[in-house]
PDB file of C-alpha atoms in Angstrom:
ATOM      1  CA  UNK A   1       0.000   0.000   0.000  1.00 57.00           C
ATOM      2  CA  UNK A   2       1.731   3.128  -1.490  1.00 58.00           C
ATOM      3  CA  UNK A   3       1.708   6.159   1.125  1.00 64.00           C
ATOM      4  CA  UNK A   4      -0.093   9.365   0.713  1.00 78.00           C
ATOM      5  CA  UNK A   5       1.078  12.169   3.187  1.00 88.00           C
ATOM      6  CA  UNK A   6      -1.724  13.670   3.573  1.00 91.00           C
ATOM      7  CA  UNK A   7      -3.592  10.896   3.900  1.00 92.00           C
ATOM      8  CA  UNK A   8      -0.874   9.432   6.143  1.00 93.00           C
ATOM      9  CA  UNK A   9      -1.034  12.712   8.462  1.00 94.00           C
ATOM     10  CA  UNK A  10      -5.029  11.358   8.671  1.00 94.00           C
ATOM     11  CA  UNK A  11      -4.203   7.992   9.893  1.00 94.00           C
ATOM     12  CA  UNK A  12      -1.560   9.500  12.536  1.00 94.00           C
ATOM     13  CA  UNK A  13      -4.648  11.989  13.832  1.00 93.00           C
ATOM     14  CA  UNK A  14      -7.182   8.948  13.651  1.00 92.00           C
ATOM     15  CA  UNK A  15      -5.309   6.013  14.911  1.00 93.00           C
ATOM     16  CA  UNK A  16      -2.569   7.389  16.871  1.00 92.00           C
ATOM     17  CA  UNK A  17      -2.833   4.240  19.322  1.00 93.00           C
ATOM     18  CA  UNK A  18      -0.731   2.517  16.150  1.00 95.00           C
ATOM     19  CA  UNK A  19       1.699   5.704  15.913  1.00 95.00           C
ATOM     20  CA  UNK A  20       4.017   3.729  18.694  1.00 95.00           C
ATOM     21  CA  UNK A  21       4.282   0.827  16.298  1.00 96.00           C
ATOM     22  CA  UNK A  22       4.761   2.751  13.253  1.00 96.00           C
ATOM     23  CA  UNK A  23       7.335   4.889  15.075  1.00 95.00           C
ATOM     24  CA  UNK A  24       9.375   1.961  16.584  1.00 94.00           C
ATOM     25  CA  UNK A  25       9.332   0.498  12.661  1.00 93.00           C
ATOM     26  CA  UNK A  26      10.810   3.284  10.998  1.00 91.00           C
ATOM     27  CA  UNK A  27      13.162   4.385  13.780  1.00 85.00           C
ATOM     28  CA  UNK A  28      14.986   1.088  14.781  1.00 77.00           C
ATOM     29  CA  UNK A  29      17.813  -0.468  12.991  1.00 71.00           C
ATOM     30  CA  UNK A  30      17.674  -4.500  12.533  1.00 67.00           C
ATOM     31  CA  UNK A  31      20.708  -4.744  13.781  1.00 68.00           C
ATOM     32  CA  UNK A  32      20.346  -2.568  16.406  1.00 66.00           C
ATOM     33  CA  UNK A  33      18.456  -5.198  18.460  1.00 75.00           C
ATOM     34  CA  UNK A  34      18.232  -8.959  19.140  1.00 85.00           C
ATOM     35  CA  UNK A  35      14.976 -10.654  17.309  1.00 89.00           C
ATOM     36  CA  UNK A  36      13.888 -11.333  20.335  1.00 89.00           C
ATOM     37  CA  UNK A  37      13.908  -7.797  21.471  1.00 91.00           C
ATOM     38  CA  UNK A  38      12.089  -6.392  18.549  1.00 91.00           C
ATOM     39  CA  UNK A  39       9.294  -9.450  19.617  1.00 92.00           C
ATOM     40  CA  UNK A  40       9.304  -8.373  23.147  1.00 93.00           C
ATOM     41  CA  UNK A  41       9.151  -4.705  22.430  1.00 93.00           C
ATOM     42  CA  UNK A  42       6.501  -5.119  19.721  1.00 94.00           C
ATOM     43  CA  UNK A  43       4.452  -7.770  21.737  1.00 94.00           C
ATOM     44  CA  UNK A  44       4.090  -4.612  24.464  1.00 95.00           C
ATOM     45  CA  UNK A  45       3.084  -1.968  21.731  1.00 95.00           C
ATOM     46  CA  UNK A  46       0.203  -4.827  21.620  1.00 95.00           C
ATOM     47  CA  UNK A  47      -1.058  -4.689  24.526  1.00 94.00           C
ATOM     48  CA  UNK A  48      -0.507  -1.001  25.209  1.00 94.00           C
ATOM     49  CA  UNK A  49      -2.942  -1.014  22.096  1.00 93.00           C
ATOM     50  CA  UNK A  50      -5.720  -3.470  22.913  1.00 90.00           C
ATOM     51  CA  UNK A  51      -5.715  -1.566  26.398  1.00 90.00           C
ATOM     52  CA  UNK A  52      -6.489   1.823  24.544  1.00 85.00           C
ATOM     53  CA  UNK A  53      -8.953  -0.213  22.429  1.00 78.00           C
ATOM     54  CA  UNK A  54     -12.315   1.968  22.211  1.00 78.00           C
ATOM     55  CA  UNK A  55     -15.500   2.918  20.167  1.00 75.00           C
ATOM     56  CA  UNK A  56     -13.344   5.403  18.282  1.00 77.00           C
ATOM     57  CA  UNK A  57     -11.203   2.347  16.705  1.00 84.00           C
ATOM     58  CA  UNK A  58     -15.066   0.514  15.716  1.00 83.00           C
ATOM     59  CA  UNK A  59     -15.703   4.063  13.762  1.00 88.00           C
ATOM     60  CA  UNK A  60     -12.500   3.993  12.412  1.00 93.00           C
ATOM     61  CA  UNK A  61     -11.891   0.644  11.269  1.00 93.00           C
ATOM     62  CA  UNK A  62     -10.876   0.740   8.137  1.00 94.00           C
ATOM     63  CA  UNK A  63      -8.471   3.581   8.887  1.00 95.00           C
ATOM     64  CA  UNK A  64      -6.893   1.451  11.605  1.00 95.00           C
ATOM     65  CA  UNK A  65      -6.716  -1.414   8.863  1.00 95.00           C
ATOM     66  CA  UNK A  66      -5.148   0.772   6.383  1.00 96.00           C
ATOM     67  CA  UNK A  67      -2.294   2.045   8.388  1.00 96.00           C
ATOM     68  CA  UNK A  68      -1.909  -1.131  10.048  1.00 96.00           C
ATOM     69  CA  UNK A  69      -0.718  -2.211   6.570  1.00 94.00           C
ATOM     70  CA  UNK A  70       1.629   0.765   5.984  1.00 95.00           C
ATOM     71  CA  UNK A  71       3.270  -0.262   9.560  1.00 95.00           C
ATOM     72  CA  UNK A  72       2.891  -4.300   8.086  1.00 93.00           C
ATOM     73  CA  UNK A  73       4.854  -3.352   4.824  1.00 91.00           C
ATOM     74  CA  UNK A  74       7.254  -1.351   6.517  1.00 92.00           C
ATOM     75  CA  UNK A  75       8.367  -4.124   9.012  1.00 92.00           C
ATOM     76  CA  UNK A  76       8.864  -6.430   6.202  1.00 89.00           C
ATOM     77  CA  UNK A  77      11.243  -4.000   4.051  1.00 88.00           C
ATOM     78  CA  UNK A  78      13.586  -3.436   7.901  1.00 88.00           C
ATOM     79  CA  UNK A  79      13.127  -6.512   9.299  1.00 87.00           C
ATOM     80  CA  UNK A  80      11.483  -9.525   7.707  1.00 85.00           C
ATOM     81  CA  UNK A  81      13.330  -9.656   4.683  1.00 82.00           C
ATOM     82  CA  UNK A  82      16.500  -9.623   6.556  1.00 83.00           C
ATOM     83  CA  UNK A  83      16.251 -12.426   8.646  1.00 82.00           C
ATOM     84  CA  UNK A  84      18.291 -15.833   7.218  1.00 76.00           C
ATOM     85  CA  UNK A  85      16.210 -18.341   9.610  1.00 77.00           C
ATOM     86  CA  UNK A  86      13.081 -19.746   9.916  1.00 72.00           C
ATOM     87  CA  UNK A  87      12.596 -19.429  13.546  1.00 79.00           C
ATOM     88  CA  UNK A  88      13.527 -15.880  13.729  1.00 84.00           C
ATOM     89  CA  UNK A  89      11.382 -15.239  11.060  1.00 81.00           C
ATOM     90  CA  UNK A  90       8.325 -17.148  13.287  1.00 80.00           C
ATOM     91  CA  UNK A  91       9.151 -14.778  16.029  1.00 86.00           C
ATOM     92  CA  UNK A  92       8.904 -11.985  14.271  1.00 87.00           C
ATOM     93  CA  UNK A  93       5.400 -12.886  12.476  1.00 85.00           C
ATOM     94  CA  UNK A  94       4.088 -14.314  15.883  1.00 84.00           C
ATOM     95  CA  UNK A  95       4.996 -10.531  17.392  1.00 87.00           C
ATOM     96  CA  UNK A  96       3.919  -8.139  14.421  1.00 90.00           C
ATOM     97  CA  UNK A  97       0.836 -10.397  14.143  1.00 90.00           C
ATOM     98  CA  UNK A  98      -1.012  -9.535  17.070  1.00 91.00           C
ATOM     99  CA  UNK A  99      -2.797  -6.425  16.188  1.00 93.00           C
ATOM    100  CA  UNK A 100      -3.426  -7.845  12.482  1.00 92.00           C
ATOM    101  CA  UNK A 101      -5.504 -10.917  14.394  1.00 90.00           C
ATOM    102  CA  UNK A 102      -6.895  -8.502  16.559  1.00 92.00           C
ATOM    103  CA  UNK A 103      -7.613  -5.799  13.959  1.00 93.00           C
ATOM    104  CA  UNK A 104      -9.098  -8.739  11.289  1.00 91.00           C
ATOM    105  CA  UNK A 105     -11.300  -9.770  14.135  1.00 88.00           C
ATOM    106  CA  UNK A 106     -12.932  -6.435  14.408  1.00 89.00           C
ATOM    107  CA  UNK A 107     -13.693  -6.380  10.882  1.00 89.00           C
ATOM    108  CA  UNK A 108     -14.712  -9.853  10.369  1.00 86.00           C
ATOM    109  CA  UNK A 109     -17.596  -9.223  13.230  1.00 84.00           C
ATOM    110  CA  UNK A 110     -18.880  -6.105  11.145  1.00 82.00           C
ATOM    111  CA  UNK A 111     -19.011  -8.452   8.310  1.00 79.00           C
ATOM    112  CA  UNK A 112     -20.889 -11.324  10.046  1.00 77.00           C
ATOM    113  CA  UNK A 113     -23.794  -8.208  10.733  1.00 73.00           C
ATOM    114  CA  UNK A 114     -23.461  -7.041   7.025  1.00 73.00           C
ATOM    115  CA  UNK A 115     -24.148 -10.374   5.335  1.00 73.00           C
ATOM    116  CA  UNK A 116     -24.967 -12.897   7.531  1.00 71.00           C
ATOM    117  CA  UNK A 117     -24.833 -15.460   5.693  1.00 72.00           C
ATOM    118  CA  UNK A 118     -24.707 -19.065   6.017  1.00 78.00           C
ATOM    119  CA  UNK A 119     -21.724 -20.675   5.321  1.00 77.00           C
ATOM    120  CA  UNK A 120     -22.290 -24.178   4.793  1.00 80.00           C
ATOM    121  CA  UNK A 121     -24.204 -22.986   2.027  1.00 81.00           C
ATOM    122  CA  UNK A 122     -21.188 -22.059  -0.272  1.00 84.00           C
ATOM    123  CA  UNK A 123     -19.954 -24.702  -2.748  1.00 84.00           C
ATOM    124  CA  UNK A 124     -16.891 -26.393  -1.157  1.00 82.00           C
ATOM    125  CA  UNK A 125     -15.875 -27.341  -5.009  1.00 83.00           C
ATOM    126  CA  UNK A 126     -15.243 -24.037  -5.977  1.00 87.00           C
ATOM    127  CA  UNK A 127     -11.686 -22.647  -4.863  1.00 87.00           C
ATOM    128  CA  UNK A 128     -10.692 -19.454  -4.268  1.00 91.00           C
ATOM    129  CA  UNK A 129      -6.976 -18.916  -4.616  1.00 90.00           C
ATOM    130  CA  UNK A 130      -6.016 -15.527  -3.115  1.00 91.00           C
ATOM    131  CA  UNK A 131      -2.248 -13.783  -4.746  1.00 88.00           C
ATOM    132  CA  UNK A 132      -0.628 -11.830  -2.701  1.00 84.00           C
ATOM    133  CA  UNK A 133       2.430 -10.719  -4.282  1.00 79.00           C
ATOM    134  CA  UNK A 134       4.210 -10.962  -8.139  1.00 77.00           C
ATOM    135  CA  UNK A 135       2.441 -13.982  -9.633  1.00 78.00           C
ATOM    136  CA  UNK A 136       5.686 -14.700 -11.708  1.00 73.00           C
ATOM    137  CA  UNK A 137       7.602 -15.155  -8.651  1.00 67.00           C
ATOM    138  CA  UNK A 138       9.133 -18.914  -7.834  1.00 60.00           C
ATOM    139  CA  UNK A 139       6.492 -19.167  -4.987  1.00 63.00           C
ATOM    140  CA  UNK A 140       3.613 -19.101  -7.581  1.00 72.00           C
ATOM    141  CA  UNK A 141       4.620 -22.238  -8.539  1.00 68.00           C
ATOM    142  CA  UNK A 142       2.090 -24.308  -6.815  1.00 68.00           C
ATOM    143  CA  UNK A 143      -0.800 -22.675  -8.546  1.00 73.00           C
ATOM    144  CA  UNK A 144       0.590 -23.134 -12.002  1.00 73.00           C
ATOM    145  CA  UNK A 145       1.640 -26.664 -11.270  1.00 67.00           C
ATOM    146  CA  UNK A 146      -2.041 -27.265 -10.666  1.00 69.00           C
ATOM    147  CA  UNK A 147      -3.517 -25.536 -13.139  1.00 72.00           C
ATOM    148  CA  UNK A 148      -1.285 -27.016 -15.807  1.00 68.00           C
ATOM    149  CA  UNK A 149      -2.181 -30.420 -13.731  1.00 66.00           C
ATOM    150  CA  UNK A 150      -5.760 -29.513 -14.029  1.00 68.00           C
ATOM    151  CA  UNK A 151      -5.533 -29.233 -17.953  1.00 69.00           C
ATOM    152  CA  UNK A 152      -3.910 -32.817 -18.058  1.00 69.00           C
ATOM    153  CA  UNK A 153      -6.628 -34.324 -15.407  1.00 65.00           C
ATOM    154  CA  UNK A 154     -10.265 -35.662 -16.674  1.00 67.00           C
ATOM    155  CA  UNK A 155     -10.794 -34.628 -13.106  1.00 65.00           C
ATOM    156  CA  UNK A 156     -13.099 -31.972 -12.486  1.00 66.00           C
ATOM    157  CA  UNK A 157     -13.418 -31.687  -8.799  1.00 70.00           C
ATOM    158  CA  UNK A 158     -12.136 -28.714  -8.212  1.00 77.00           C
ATOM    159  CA  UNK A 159     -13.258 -25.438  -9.876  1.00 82.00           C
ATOM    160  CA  UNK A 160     -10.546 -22.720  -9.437  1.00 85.00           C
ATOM    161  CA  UNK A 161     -10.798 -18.716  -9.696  1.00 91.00           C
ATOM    162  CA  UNK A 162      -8.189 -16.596  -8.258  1.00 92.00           C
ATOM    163  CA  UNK A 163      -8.365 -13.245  -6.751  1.00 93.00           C
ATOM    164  CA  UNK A 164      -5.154 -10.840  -7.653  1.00 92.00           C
ATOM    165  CA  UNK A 165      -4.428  -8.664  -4.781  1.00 91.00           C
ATOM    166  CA  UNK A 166      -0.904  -6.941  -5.757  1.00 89.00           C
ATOM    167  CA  UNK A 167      -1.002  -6.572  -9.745  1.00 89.00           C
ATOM    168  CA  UNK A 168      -3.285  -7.625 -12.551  1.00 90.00           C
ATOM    169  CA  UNK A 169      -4.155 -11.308 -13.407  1.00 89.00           C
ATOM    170  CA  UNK A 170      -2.056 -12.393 -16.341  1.00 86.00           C
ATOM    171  CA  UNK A 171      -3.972 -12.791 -19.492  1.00 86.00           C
ATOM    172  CA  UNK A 172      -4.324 -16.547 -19.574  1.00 83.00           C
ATOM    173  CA  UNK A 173      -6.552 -16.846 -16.358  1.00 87.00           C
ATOM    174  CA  UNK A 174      -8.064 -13.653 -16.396  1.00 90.00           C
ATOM    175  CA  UNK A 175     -11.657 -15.190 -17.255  1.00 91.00           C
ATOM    176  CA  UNK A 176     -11.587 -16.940 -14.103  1.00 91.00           C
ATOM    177  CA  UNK A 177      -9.499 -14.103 -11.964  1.00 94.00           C
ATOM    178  CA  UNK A 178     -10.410 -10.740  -9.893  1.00 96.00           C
ATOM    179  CA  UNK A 179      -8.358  -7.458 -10.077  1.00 96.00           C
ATOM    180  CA  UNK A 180      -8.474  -6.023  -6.144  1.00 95.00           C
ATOM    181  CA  UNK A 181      -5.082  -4.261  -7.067  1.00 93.00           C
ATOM    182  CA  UNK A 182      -4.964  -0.963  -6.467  1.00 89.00           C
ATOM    183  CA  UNK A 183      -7.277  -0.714  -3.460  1.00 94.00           C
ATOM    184  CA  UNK A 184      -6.826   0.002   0.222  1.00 94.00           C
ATOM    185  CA  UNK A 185      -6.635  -3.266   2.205  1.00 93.00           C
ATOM    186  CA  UNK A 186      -9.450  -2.269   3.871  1.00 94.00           C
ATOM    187  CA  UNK A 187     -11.741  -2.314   0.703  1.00 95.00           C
ATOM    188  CA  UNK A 188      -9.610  -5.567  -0.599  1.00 94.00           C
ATOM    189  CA  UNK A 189     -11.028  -7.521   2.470  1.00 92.00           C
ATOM    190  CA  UNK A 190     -14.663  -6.253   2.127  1.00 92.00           C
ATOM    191  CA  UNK A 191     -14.328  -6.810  -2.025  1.00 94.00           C
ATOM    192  CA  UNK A 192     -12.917 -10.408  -0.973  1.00 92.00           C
ATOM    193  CA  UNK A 193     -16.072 -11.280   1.023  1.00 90.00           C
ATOM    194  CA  UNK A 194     -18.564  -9.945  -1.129  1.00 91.00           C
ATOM    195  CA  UNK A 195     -16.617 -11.981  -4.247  1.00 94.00           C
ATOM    196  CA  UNK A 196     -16.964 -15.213  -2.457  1.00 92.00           C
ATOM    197  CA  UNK A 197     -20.731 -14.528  -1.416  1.00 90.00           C
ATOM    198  CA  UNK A 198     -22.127 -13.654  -4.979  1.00 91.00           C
ATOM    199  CA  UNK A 199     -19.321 -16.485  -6.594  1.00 92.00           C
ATOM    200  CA  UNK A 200     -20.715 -18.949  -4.104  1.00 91.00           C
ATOM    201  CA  UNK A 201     -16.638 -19.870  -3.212  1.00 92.00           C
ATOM    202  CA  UNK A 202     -16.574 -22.608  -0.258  1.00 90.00           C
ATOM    203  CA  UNK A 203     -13.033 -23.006  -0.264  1.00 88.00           C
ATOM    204  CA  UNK A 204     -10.336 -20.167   0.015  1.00 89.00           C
ATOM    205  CA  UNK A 205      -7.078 -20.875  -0.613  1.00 87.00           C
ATOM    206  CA  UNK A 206      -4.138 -18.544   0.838  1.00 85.00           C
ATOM    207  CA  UNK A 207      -0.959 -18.331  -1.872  1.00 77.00           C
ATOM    208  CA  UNK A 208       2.209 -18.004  -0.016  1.00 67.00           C
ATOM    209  CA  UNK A 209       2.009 -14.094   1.539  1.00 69.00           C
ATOM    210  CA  UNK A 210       4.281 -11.921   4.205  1.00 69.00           C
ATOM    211  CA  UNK A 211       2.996  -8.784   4.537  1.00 76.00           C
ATOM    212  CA  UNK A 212      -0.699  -8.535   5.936  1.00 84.00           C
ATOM    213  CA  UNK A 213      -0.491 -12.051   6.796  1.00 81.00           C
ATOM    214  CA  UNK A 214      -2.321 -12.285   9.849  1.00 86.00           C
ATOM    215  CA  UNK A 215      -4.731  -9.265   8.642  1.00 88.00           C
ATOM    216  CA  UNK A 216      -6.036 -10.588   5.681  1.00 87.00           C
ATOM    217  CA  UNK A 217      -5.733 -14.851   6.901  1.00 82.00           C
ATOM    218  CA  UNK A 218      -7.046 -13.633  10.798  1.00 82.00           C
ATOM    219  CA  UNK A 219     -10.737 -13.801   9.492  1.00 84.00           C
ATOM    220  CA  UNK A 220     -13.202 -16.627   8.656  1.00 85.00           C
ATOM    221  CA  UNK A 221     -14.456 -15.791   4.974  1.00 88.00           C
ATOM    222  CA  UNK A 222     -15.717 -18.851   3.839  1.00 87.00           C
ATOM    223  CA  UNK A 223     -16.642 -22.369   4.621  1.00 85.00           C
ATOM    224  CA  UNK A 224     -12.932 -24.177   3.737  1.00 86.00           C
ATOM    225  CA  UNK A 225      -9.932 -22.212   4.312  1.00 86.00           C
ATOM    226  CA  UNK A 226      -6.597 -23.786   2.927  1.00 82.00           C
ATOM    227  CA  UNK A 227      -2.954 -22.452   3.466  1.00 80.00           C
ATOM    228  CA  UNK A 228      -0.567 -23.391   0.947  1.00 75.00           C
ATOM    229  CA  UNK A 229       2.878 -22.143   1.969  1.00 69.00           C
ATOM    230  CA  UNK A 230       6.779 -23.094   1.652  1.00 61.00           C
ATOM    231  CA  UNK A 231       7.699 -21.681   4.821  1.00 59.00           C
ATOM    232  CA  UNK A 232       5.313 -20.160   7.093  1.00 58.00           C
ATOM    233  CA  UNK A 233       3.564 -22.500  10.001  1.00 54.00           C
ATOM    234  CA  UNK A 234      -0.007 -22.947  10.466  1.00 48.00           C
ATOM    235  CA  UNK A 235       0.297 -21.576  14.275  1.00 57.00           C
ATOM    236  CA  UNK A 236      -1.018 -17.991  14.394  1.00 63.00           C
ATOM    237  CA  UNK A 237      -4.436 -18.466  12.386  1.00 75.00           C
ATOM    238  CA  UNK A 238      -7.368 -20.444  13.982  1.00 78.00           C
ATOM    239  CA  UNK A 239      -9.291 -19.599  10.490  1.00 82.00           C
ATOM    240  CA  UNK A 240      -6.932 -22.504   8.325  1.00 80.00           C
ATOM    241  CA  UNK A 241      -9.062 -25.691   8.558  1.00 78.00           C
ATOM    242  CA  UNK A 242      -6.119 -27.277   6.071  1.00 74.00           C
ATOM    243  CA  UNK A 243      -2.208 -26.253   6.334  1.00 69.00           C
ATOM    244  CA  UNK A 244       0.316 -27.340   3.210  1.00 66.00           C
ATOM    245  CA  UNK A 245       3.789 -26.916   3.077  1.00 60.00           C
ATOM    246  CA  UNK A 246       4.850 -26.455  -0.022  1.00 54.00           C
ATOM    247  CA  UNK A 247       8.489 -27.593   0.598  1.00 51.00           C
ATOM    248  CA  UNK A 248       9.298 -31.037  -0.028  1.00 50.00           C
ATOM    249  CA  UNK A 249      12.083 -33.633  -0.411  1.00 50.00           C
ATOM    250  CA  UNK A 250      10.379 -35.917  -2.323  1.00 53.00           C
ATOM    251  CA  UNK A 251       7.518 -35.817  -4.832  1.00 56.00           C
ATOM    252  CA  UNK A 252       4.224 -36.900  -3.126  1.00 60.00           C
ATOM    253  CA  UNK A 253       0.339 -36.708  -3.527  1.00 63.00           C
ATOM    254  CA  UNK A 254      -2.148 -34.612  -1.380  1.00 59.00           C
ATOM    255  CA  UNK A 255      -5.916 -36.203  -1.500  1.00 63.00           C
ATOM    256  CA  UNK A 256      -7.905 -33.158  -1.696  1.00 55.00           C
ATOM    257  CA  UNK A 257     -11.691 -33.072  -2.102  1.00 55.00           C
ATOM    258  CA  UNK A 258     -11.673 -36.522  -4.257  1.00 59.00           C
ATOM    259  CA  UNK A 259      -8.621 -34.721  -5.946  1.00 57.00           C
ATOM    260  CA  UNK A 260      -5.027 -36.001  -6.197  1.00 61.00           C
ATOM    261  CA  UNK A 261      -2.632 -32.618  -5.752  1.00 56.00           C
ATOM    262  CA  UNK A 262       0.479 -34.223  -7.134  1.00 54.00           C
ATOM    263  CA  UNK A 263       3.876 -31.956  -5.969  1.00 51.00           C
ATOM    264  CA  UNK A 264       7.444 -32.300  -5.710  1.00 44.00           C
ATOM    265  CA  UNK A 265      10.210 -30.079  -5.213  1.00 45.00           C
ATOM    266  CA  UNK A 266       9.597 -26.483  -3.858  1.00 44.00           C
ATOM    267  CA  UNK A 267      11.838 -23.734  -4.747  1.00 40.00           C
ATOM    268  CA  UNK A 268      11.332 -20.311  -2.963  1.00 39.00           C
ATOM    269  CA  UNK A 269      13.108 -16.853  -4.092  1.00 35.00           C
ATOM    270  CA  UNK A 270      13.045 -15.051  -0.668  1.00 34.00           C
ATOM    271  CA  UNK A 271      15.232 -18.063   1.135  1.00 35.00           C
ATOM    272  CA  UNK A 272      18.504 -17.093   1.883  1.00 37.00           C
ATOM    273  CA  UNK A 273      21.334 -19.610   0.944  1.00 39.00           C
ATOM    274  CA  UNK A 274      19.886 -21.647  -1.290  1.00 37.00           C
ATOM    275  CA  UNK A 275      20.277 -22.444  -4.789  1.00 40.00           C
ATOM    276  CA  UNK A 276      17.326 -21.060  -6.778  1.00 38.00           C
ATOM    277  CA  UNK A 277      16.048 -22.676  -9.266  1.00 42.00           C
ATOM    278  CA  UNK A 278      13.687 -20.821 -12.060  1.00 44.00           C
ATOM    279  CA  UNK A 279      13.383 -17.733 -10.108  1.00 46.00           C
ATOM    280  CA  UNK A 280      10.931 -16.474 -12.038  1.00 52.00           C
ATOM    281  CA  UNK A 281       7.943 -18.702 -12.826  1.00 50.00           C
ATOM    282  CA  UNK A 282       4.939 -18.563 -15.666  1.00 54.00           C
ATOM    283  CA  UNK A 283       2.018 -20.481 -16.766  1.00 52.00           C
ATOM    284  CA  UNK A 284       3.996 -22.457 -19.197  1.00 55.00           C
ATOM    285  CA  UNK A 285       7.471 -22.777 -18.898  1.00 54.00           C
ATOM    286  CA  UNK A 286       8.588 -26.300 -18.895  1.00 54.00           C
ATOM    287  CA  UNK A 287      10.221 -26.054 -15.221  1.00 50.00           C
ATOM    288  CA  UNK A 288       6.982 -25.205 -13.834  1.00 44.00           C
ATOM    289  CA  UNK A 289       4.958 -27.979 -15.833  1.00 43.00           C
TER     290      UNK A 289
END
């Protein structure tokens, strides 16, 4: 989410109980502290904020939302995408998470009173794959390996459509894709459940993501919610009924919905030290088939 200073200025008037976080973001060098006195500091800008929590953040929701995700992106360019390990990189989402859980909570309740809907009525055969981030990236390649799977399958059990968060679908799945790019997070997540309420999705499946992870995967938007990652842990979100990690030794078969999801080896750009193979990924590249 690009920032607008005057619009910024807004958020800072508005939602000043997230100023702290944004301020301790901005200000603090990675190296300046140990990861797990970033967590501890952060986890106490948490609960500094749900103390201050009040009517005034209800009226301002989607303000709080908004900024949240300037403060989200931020962390990620100073101190998520610097980390080399996976368990300082779990500390660090576990910390930052907090107020996206507790933020996506808040909104999902003012979604329950909006539509109220029932759902167990939604049709668990039609998936939902949400991209967050450059589709031609390496960690894309799950969704391409199963739509070029799909082509070669008499199977049918699965319907997917995929909702494009960060850019524009490419042109080859565009008939079955959504454009939310461009928008504030805060209209994305409304868009995304009134998308799977007129579509009639029963399954949601969450692409690989780091920034606005727990804000956008804190919520319950549908009746099957699947994460599909190569390095994050299903530990934060109580909304993923189904967790798969992407990463792999050897090839092996998923059962899925009367579905076989065949997949092997998992290669992922933003891991440090390894040997990348096809960085960048597309619909029909013979790597990716």
């Amino acid at each position: 989410m690009k920032k607008n200073n005057a619009e910024f200025n807004k958020y800072r008037t508005l939602c000043k109980e997230l100023n702290p976080l944004y301020d301790y973001i901005q200000r603090t060098c990675f190296h300046d502290d140990t990861i797990y006195s970033i967590s501890s500091r952060l986890k106490n800008i948490y609960i500094d904020f749900e103390r201050s929590y009040s009517e005034s953040l209800e009226k301002n929701l989607d303000h709080y939302i908004d900024y949240f995700s300037i403060c989200d992106h931020l962390f990620f360019i100073n101190f998520l995408s610097k980390v080399t390990t996976e368990e300082d990189h779990a500390i660090l989402i576990h910390a930052i998470s907090n107020i996206g859980r507790f933020l996506s909570c808040r909104f999902q309740n003012l979604l329950k009173i909006k539509y109220n809907h029932d759902l167990s009525s939604l049709d668990q055969k039609k998936a939902l794959f949400v991209i967050k981030g450059p589709f031609h990236l390496a960690h894309m390649s799950f969704v391409k390996s199963f739509l070029y799977g799909r082509q070669l399958s008499k199977s049918r059990n699965v319907d997917p459509y995929f909702i494009f968060l960060d850019e524009e679908p490419p042109a080859k799945i565009k008939s079955i894709s959504y454009n939310l790019s461009g928008l504030k997070p805060s209209i994305q997540l409304r868009q995304l459940k009134k998308i799977i309420i007129n579509g009639n999705y029963g399954t949601l499946i969450w692409q690989s993501v780091t920034q606005n992870l727990s804000l956008f995967m804190g919520s319950r938007f549908t009746k099957q919610q699947i994460f599909w990652s190569a390095r994050y842990r299903n530990v934060l979100f109580s909304s993923i009924d189904k967790y798969f990690f992407g990463a792999r030794e050897h090839k092996s078969i998923i059962k899925y919905n009367g579905t076989d999801w065949r997949y092997g080896r998992f290669f992922v750009a933003e891991w440090k030290g390894l040997a990348i193979i096809n960085k960048e990924t597309s619909l029909s590249t013979k790597d990716d088939q």
